[in-house]
mmCIF file of C-alpha atoms in Angstrom:
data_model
loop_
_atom_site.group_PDB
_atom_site.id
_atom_site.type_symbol
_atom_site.label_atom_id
_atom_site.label_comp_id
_atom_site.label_asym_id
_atom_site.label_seq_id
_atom_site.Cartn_x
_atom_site.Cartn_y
_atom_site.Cartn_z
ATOM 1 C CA UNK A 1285 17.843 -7.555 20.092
ATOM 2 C CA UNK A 1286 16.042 -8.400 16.990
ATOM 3 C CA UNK A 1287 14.087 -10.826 16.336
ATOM 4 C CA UNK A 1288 12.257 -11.082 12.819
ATOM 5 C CA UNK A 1289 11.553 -9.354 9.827
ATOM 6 C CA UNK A 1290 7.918 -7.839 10.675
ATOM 7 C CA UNK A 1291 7.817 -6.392 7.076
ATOM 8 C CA UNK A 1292 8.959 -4.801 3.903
ATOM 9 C CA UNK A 1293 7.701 -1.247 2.880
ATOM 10 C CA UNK A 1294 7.591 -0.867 -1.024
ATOM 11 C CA UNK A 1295 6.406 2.250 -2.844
ATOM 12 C CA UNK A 1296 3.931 2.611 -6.083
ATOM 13 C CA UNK A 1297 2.321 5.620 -8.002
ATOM 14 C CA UNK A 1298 -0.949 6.517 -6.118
ATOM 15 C CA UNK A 1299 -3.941 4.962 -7.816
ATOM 16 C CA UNK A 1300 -2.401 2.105 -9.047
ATOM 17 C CA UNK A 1301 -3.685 -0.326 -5.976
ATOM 18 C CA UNK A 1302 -5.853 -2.601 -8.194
ATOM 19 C CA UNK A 1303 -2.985 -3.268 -10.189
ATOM 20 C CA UNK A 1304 -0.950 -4.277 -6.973
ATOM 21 C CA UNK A 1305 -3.730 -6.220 -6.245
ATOM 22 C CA UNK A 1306 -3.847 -8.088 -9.326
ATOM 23 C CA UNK A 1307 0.057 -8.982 -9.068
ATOM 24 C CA UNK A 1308 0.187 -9.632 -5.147
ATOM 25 C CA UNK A 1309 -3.223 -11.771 -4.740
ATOM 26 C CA UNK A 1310 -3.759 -13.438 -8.346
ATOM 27 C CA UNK A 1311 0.218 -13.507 -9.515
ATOM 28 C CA UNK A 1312 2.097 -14.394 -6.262
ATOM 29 C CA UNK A 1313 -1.461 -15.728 -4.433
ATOM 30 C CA UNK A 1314 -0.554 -13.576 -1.661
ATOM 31 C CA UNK A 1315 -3.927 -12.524 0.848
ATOM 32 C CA UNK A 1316 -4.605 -8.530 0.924
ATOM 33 C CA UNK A 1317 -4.699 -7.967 4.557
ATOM 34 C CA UNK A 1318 -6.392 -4.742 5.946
ATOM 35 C CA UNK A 1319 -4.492 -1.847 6.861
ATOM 36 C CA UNK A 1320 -5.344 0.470 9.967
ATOM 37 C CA UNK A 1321 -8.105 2.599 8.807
ATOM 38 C CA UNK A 1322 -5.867 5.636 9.274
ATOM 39 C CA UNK A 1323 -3.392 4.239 7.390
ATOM 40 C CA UNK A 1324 -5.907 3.119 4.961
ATOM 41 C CA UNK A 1325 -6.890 7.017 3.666
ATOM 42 C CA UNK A 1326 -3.268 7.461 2.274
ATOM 43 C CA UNK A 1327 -3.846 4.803 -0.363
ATOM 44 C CA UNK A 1328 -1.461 1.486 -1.337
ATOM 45 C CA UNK A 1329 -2.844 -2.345 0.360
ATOM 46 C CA UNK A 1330 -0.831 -4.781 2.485
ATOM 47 C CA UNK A 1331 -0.521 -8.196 1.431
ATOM 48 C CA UNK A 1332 0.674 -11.427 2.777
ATOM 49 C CA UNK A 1333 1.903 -15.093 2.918
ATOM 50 C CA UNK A 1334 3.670 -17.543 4.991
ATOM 51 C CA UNK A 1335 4.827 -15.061 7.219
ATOM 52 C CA UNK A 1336 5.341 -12.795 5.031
ATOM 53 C CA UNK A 1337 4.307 -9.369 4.487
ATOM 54 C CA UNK A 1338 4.576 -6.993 1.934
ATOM 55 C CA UNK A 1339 3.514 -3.251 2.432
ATOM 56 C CA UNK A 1340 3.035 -1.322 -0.368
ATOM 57 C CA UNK A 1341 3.065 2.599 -0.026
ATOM 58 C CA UNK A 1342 1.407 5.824 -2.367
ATOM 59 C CA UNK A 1343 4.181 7.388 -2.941
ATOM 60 C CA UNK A 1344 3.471 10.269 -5.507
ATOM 61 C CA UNK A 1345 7.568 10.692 -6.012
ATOM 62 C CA UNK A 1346 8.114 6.733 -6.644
ATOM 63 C CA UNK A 1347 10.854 5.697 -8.727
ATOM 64 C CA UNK A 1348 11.889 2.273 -8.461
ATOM 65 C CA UNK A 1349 15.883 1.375 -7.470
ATOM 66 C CA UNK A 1350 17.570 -0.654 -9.975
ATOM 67 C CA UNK A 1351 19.249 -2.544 -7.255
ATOM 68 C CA UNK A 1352 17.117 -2.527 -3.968
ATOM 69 C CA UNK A 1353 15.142 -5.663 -3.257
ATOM 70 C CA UNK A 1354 13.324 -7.968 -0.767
ATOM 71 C CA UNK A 1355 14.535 -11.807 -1.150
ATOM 72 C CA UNK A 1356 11.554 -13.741 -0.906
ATOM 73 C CA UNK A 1357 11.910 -17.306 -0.254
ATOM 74 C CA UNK A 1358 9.725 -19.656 -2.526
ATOM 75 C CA UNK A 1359 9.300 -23.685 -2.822
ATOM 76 C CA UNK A 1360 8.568 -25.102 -5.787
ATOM 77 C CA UNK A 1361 10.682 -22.066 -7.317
ATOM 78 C CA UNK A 1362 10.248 -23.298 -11.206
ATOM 79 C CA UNK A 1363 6.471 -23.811 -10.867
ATOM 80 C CA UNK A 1364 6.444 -20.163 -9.200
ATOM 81 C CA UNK A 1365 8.706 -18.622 -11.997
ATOM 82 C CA UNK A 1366 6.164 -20.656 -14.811
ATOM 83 C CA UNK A 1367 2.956 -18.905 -12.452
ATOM 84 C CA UNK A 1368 4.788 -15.554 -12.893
ATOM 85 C CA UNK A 1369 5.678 -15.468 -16.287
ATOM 86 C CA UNK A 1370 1.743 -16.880 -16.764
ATOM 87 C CA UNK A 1371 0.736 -13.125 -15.586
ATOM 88 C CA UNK A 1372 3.177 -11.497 -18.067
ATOM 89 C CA UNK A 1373 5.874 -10.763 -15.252
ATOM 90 C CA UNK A 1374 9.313 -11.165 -16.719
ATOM 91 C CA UNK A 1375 11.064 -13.534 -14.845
ATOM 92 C CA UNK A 1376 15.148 -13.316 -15.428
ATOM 93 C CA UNK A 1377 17.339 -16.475 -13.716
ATOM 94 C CA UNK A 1378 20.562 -15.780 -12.019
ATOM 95 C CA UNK A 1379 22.777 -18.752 -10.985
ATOM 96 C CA UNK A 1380 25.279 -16.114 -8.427
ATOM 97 C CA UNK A 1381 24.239 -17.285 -5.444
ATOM 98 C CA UNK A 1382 26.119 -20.715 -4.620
ATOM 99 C CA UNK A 1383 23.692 -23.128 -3.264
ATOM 100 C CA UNK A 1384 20.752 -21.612 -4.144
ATOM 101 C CA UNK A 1385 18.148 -21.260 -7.266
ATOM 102 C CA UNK A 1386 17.184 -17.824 -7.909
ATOM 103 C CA UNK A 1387 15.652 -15.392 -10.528
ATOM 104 C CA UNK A 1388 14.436 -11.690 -10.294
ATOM 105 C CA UNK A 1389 11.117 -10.079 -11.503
ATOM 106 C CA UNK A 1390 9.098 -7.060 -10.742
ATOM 107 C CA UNK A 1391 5.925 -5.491 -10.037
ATOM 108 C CA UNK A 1392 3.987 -3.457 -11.734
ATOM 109 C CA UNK A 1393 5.152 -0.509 -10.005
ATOM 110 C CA UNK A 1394 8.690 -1.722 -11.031
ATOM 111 C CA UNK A 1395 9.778 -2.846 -7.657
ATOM 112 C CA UNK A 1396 12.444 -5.104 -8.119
ATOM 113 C CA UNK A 1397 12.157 -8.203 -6.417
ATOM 114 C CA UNK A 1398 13.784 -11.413 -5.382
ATOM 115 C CA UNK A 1399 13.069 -15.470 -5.496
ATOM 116 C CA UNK A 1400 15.350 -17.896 -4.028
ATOM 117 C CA UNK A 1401 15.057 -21.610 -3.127
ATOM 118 C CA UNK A 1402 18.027 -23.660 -1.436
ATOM 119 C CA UNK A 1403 19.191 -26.328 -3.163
ATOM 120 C CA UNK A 1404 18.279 -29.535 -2.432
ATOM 121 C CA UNK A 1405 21.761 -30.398 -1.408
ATOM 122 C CA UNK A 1406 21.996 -27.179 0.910
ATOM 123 C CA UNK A 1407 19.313 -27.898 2.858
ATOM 124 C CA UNK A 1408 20.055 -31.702 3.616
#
């Protein structure tokens, strides 16, 4: 039976960890959390937030998908947008999802990712 999300696995290009950082922590104010030290010598940094955690992998072959993408739910979803766009991340609105405010940005790796707040109606 399952239970939870425990977490999400993205890739990046090896070496480019202090750029994560700089998006995870200081854009999305996410907390770097230690990975295992064996885990630790093949590069990337975990990060999370609200019981959320992001992994983020060296991958040396990385290409970002054009599609693929963790939904991350957000309050306050136009403040986070403005705090976003404030670090130079593009942030593109969608109005698909009935009952729901969301928009799309990515990382600097390119990761395409997901933020989505209920409407005040849905969740009444």
């Amino acid at each position: 039976m399952l239970v939870a999300v425990d977490h999400v696995q993205l890739a990046a290009l090896p070496g480019t960890e202090d750029t994560l950082r700089g998006f995870y922590a200081d854009a999305l104010g996410m907390t770097e959390i230690p990975k295992p030290p064996v885990l630790a010598a093949r590069g990337g940094c975990w990060f999370e937030a609200g019981g959320v955690q992001l992994h983020l992998g060296a991958d040396p072959g990385h290409r970002p998908s054009p599609k693929a993408h963790p939904g991350l739910r957000v309050t306050g979803i136009d403040a986070f947008a403005a705090r976003l766009a404030s670090h130079g991340a593009e942030v593109t609105w969608d109005d698909n999802l009935p009952g729901h405010r969301r928009f799309y940005a990515q990382d600097p790796a390119g990761n395409r990712l997901e933020f989505l707040e209920p409407d005040a109606e849905t969740e009444g």
